Coordinates of C-alpha atoms in Angstrom, one line a residue:
M1 CA 0.0 0.0 0.0
S2 CA 1.5 3.3 -1.0
D3 CA 1.6 6.1 1.5
R4 CA -0.3 8.2 -1.0
E5 CA -3.3 5.8 -0.9
L6 CA -3.3 5.5 2.9
D7 CA -2.9 9.3 3.4
A8 CA -5.7 10.0 0.9
A9 CA -8.0 7.6 2.8
G10 CA -7.2 9.2 6.1
I11 CA -5.5 6.1 7.5
H12 CA -2.7 7.4 9.8
E13 CA -2.4 5.0 12.8
P14 CA 0.7 2.8 12.2
A15 CA -0.9 -0.6 13.0
L16 CA -3.9 0.2 10.8
R17 CA -1.6 1.2 7.9
S18 CA 0.3 -2.0 8.3
A19 CA -3.0 -4.0 8.3
Y20 CA -4.2 -2.4 5.1
T21 CA -0.8 -3.0 3.5
R22 CA -1.1 -6.7 4.3
C23 CA -4.5 -6.8 2.6
R24 CA -3.1 -5.1 -0.5
Q25 CA -0.3 -7.7 -0.7
L26 CA -2.9 -10.5 -0.6
N27 CA -5.0 -8.9 -3.3
A28 CA -1.9 -8.3 -5.5
C29 CA -0.7 -11.9 -5.1
H30 CA -4.0 -13.7 -5.5
G31 CA -6.2 -11.5 -7.5
K32 CA -4.1 -10.1 -10.4
T33 CA -7.1 -9.3 -12.6
Y34 CA -9.0 -7.4 -10.0
F35 CA -5.9 -5.8 -8.5
L36 CA -5.2 -4.3 -11.9
A37 CA -8.7 -2.9 -12.1
T38 CA -8.5 -1.5 -8.6
R39 CA -5.7 0.8 -9.7
L40 CA -8.4 2.7 -11.7
L41 CA -10.3 3.6 -8.5
P42 CA -9.9 7.0 -6.9
V43 CA -6.8 6.7 -4.7
E44 CA -8.7 7.1 -1.4
R45 CA -11.0 4.2 -2.1
R46 CA -8.4 1.6 -2.9
P47 CA -7.5 0.6 0.6
A48 CA -11.1 -0.3 1.4
V49 CA -11.2 -2.6 -1.7
H50 CA -8.0 -4.2 -0.7
A51 CA -9.3 -4.8 2.8
L52 CA -12.5 -6.5 1.4
Y53 CA -10.6 -8.7 -1.1
G54 CA -7.7 -9.3 1.2
F55 CA -10.0 -10.8 3.9
A56 CA -11.8 -12.9 1.3
R57 CA -8.5 -14.3 0.0
W58 CA -7.3 -14.9 3.6
A59 CA -10.4 -17.0 4.3
D60 CA -10.4 -18.7 0.9
D61 CA -6.7 -19.7 1.4
I62 CA -7.6 -21.5 4.6
V63 CA -10.1 -23.8 2.9
D64 CA -8.5 -24.0 -0.6
S65 CA -4.8 -24.4 0.1
L66 CA -3.2 -27.4 -1.7
D67 CA -0.8 -27.9 1.2
T68 CA -1.3 -31.5 2.0
T69 CA 0.3 -31.1 5.5
H70 CA -2.7 -28.9 6.5
T71 CA -5.2 -31.5 7.8
P72 CA -9.0 -31.0 7.6
E73 CA -9.1 -30.6 11.3
Q74 CA -6.5 -27.8 11.1
R75 CA -8.4 -26.0 8.4
T76 CA -11.6 -26.2 10.5
A77 CA -9.9 -24.9 13.5
D78 CA -8.3 -22.0 11.5
L79 CA -11.6 -21.0 9.9
L80 CA -13.4 -21.1 13.3
R81 CA -10.6 -19.0 14.8
L82 CA -11.0 -16.5 11.9
Q83 CA -14.8 -16.5 12.4
S84 CA -14.3 -15.6 16.1
D85 CA -11.7 -12.9 15.2
L86 CA -14.1 -11.5 12.7
E87 CA -17.1 -11.3 15.1
R88 CA -15.0 -9.6 17.8
G89 CA -13.4 -7.3 15.2
L90 CA -16.7 -6.1 13.8
R91 CA -18.1 -5.7 17.4
D92 CA -15.1 -3.9 18.9
A93 CA -13.7 -2.2 15.8
D94 CA -10.4 -3.7 16.8
S95 CA -8.4 -6.9 16.2
A96 CA -4.9 -8.4 16.7
E97 CA -5.2 -10.0 13.3
P98 CA -4.1 -7.5 10.7
V99 CA -6.5 -8.6 7.9
V100 CA -9.5 -8.5 10.3
L101 CA -8.4 -5.1 11.6
A102 CA -8.4 -3.6 8.1
L103 CA -11.8 -5.2 7.3
A104 CA -13.4 -4.0 10.6
D105 CA -12.1 -0.5 9.8
T106 CA -13.5 -0.6 6.3
A107 CA -16.8 -1.9 7.5
S108 CA -17.0 0.9 10.0
R109 CA -15.9 3.7 7.6
Y110 CA -18.4 2.6 4.9
R111 CA -21.1 1.2 7.2
I112 CA -21.2 -2.1 5.4
D113 CA -23.9 -4.5 6.6
H114 CA -22.3 -7.1 8.8
R115 CA -24.7 -9.7 7.4
H116 CA -22.6 -9.8 4.3
F117 CA -19.6 -11.0 6.2
I118 CA -21.6 -13.5 8.2
D119 CA -23.0 -15.0 4.9
F120 CA -19.5 -15.1 3.5
M121 CA -18.1 -17.1 6.4
A122 CA -21.1 -19.5 6.1
S123 CA -20.1 -20.4 2.6
M124 CA -16.4 -20.7 3.6
R125 CA -17.5 -23.2 6.3
S126 CA -19.5 -25.2 3.7
D127 CA -16.3 -25.6 1.6
L128 CA -14.9 -27.7 4.4
E129 CA -17.6 -30.3 4.0
V130 CA -19.4 -29.9 0.6
T131 CA -17.6 -31.2 -2.4
D132 CA -20.2 -30.9 -5.1
Y133 CA -23.6 -29.4 -6.0
A134 CA -26.5 -31.3 -7.3
T135 CA -28.2 -28.4 -9.1
Y136 CA -27.5 -24.9 -10.1
E137 CA -29.9 -23.6 -7.5
D138 CA -27.9 -25.4 -4.9
L139 CA -24.8 -23.7 -6.2
R140 CA -26.5 -20.3 -6.2
I141 CA -27.2 -20.6 -2.5
Y142 CA -23.5 -21.2 -1.9
M143 CA -22.5 -18.4 -4.3
H144 CA -24.7 -15.9 -2.5
G145 CA -22.3 -16.0 0.5
S146 CA -19.1 -16.7 -1.4
A147 CA -19.5 -14.2 -4.3
A148 CA -22.7 -12.1 -4.4
V149 CA -22.1 -10.6 -1.0
I150 CA -18.7 -9.4 -2.2
G151 CA -20.4 -7.3 -4.9
L152 CA -22.8 -6.0 -2.2
Q153 CA -20.0 -5.0 0.1
M154 CA -18.3 -3.2 -2.8
L155 CA -21.3 -1.0 -3.5
S156 CA -20.7 0.9 -0.3
V157 CA -17.2 1.7 -1.4
L158 CA -17.9 2.4 -5.1
G159 CA -20.9 4.6 -4.5
T160 CA -24.1 4.7 -6.8
T161 CA -26.0 7.3 -8.6
V162 CA -29.3 5.5 -8.0
P163 CA -30.8 4.1 -4.7
R164 CA -28.6 1.3 -3.4
E165 CA -31.4 -1.3 -3.6
E166 CA -31.7 -0.6 -7.4
A167 CA -28.0 -1.4 -8.0
A168 CA -27.7 -4.3 -5.6
P169 CA -29.1 -7.1 -7.8
H170 CA -26.6 -6.2 -10.5
A171 CA -23.7 -6.0 -8.1
A172 CA -24.6 -9.4 -6.7
A173 CA -24.9 -10.8 -10.2
L174 CA -21.4 -9.5 -11.1
G175 CA -19.9 -11.3 -8.0
V176 CA -21.6 -14.5 -9.2
A177 CA -20.4 -14.0 -12.8
F178 CA -16.8 -13.6 -11.6
Q179 CA -17.0 -16.7 -9.4
L180 CA -18.6 -18.9 -12.2
T181 CA -15.8 -17.7 -14.4
N182 CA -13.3 -18.9 -11.8
F183 CA -15.1 -22.2 -11.4
L184 CA -14.9 -22.8 -15.2
R185 CA -11.3 -21.8 -15.5
D186 CA -10.2 -23.9 -12.4
V187 CA -12.1 -27.1 -13.1
G188 CA -8.9 -29.2 -13.0
E189 CA -7.4 -27.4 -9.9
D190 CA -10.7 -27.8 -8.0
L191 CA -10.7 -31.6 -8.8
D192 CA -7.2 -31.7 -7.2
R193 CA -8.9 -30.3 -4.1
G194 CA -11.6 -32.9 -4.2
R195 CA -14.3 -30.4 -5.4
V196 CA -16.6 -30.1 -8.4
Y197 CA -18.3 -26.7 -8.5
L198 CA -20.0 -27.2 -11.9
P199 CA -23.5 -28.4 -10.9
A200 CA -24.2 -32.1 -11.4
D201 CA -27.4 -31.5 -13.4
L202 CA -25.6 -29.4 -15.9
L203 CA -22.8 -32.0 -16.3
A204 CA -25.3 -34.9 -16.5
A205 CA -27.2 -33.2 -19.4
H206 CA -24.1 -33.9 -21.4
G207 CA -23.3 -37.4 -20.0
V208 CA -20.6 -36.1 -17.7
D209 CA -20.1 -36.9 -14.0
R210 CA -17.3 -36.4 -11.4
E211 CA -15.7 -39.7 -12.3
R212 CA -15.4 -38.8 -16.0
L213 CA -13.9 -35.4 -15.1
Q214 CA -11.4 -37.1 -12.8
W215 CA -10.6 -39.6 -15.5
S216 CA -9.9 -36.8 -18.0
R217 CA -7.8 -35.0 -15.4
N218 CA -5.7 -38.1 -14.5
T219 CA -5.1 -39.3 -18.1
G220 CA -4.9 -36.0 -19.9
R221 CA -7.3 -37.3 -22.5
R222 CA -10.1 -35.2 -23.9
D223 CA -13.8 -36.1 -24.2
H224 CA -16.3 -34.4 -26.4
R225 CA -19.0 -34.7 -23.7
I226 CA -16.8 -32.7 -21.3
T227 CA -16.3 -30.1 -23.9
A228 CA -20.0 -29.8 -24.4
A229 CA -20.6 -29.5 -20.7
L230 CA -18.0 -26.7 -20.4
K231 CA -19.5 -24.9 -23.3
S232 CA -22.9 -25.1 -21.5
A233 CA -21.3 -23.7 -18.3
E234 CA -19.8 -20.9 -20.4
L235 CA -23.2 -19.9 -21.8
L236 CA -24.7 -19.9 -18.4
T237 CA -21.9 -17.6 -17.1
R238 CA -22.3 -15.2 -20.0
G239 CA -26.0 -14.9 -19.1
I240 CA -25.1 -13.8 -15.6
Y241 CA -22.7 -11.2 -17.0
R242 CA -25.6 -9.8 -19.0
E243 CA -27.6 -9.6 -15.8
A244 CA -24.8 -7.7 -14.2
A245 CA -23.9 -5.3 -17.0
P246 CA -26.6 -2.6 -16.4
G247 CA -25.3 -2.0 -12.9
I248 CA -22.1 -0.4 -14.2
A249 CA -23.9 2.7 -15.3
M250 CA -25.5 2.9 -11.8
L251 CA -22.1 3.4 -10.1
D252 CA -20.4 6.7 -9.2
P253 CA -18.9 7.8 -12.5
V254 CA -15.3 7.7 -11.1
S255 CA -15.8 4.1 -10.0
R256 CA -17.2 2.8 -13.3
P257 CA -13.9 2.4 -15.2
C258 CA -12.6 0.1 -12.4
I259 CA -15.6 -2.2 -12.5
R260 CA -15.9 -2.1 -16.3
T261 CA -12.3 -3.1 -16.6
A262 CA -12.8 -6.0 -14.2
F263 CA -15.9 -7.0 -16.1
V264 CA -14.2 -7.0 -19.4
L265 CA -11.1 -8.8 -18.2
Y266 CA -13.1 -11.5 -16.4
A267 CA -15.3 -12.0 -19.4
A268 CA -12.1 -12.3 -21.5
I269 CA -11.2 -15.4 -19.4
L270 CA -14.2 -17.1 -20.9
D271 CA -12.9 -16.1 -24.3
A272 CA -9.5 -17.6 -23.4
I273 CA -11.1 -20.8 -22.3
A274 CA -13.0 -21.1 -25.6
D275 CA -9.9 -20.2 -27.6
D276 CA -8.0 -23.0 -25.7
G277 CA -10.5 -25.5 -26.8
Y278 CA -12.3 -25.9 -23.5
A279 CA -9.3 -27.7 -22.0
A280 CA -9.9 -26.3 -18.5
V281 CA -9.8 -29.8 -17.0
H282 CA -6.2 -30.0 -18.0
R283 CA -4.8 -26.4 -17.8
R284 CA -5.8 -22.9 -16.7
A285 CA -6.6 -20.6 -19.6
V286 CA -4.8 -17.2 -19.5
V287 CA -5.9 -13.9 -21.0
P288 CA -3.1 -12.7 -23.3
R289 CA -1.0 -9.8 -21.8
R290 CA -1.7 -7.6 -24.8
R291 CA -5.4 -8.0 -24.2
R292 CA -5.0 -7.1 -20.5
T293 CA -2.9 -4.1 -21.4
A294 CA -5.4 -2.8 -24.0
V295 CA -8.3 -3.1 -21.5
A296 CA -6.3 -1.4 -18.8
L297 CA -5.4 1.5 -21.1
D298 CA -9.0 1.9 -22.1
G299 CA -9.8 2.1 -18.4
L300 CA -7.3 4.8 -17.9
V301 CA -8.8 6.8 -20.7
R302 CA -12.3 6.4 -19.2
I303 CA -11.2 7.4 -15.7
V304 CA -9.5 10.6 -17.0
A305 CA -12.7 11.4 -18.8
A306 CA -14.9 10.6 -15.8
R307 CA -12.8 12.8 -13.5
A308 CA -12.7 15.6 -16.0
T309 CA -16.5 15.7 -16.3
T310 CA -17.4 15.0 -12.7
R311 CA -17.8 18.1 -10.6
S312 CA -15.6 17.5 -7.6
P313 CA -14.0 20.5 -5.8
R314 CA -12.2 18.0 -3.7
R315 CA -11.7 14.2 -3.8
A316 CA -14.6 12.3 -2.4
A317 CA -13.7 11.0 1.0
P318 CA -15.0 7.7 2.3
Q319 CA -17.9 9.4 4.1
D320 CA -19.0 11.1 0.9
V321 CA -19.8 7.8 -0.6
K322 CA -21.8 6.2 2.1
G323 CA -22.5 8.9 4.8
P324 CA -20.9 10.3 7.9
R325 CA -17.8 8.4 8.9
R326 CA -17.9 6.5 12.1
P327 CA -15.0 6.8 14.6
T328 CA -11.7 5.3 13.4
P329 CA -11.1 1.9 15.2
R330 CA -8.3 1.6 17.6
H331 CA -6.7 -0.8 14.9
S332 CA -23.5 -22.4 -31.0
E333 CA -20.7 -20.0 -30.6
P334 CA -21.3 -18.3 -27.3
A335 CA -22.0 -14.6 -27.6
R336 CA -19.3 -12.3 -26.4
V337 CA -20.3 -10.0 -23.5
E338 CA -19.5 -6.3 -24.2
V339 CA -20.0 -3.2 -22.1
A340 CA -20.2 0.2 -23.7

């Protein structure tokens, strides 16, 4: 975290600055696509986004690490400890755990509904026990806590030009679209963790089950039925992107380039999967660097235009986005999705 970002956000207490810096490191390490998009936000809002995503990555790492020395019992204990730290941190606006400290501070500054964090932790706990989903509706229940609530948390930081409840369904859909994209990209890696996130009914419609996916992963051999199932999952995901797209225009103009960039880059992952022949069981598809660079440059142009046309005698401080700031804590060929 640069001193400029922390100073602009009004974060001066040393322990708190260190906590936000830790979150930024987690976001940069694990979320390269979204970290790039975050650079397009007004400088004073970036620490809050790093806190939200840093905490999410911290929890996700507990349940998803491929470290075989970390037993299921240890993962459960670590997640329960984090849950306890989170509850105390949100209650007391303080924590000895840096990631929780930054999250609690962000929740306080932007008055984020604590239910979103509770729902998130419920989905993280389910990852310790649930290894597949029978139907898409079952998966949607899981994704409400693991993805949709992230979009809802972000609304408080991004700001909206319409009533919050009008933008909320689109923000939730975008979180789901991002996660479905990750599920499709990471089919093989999730199999290595003993999980199948693509719903069983979608797979079965093409004659695919967990055993066939595992066979393909183990042997490196392709199967046209798996390809058809992955294409179906891609179509489903693109439909969720279409649900999310109208929400971008509802955001604060200076926040739109960030979310549009994330939208386009994540949708480009679907393009990369298709261009790679739907080989996600065997390898992770990667968006070409030139594509990422072009999208980022477009975002820069848009943010300059947004800031030039937005009347802002001063930078919007966190309380200008959500309201008065609370006291600082003590610490067929699938259609491409485009956004204007």
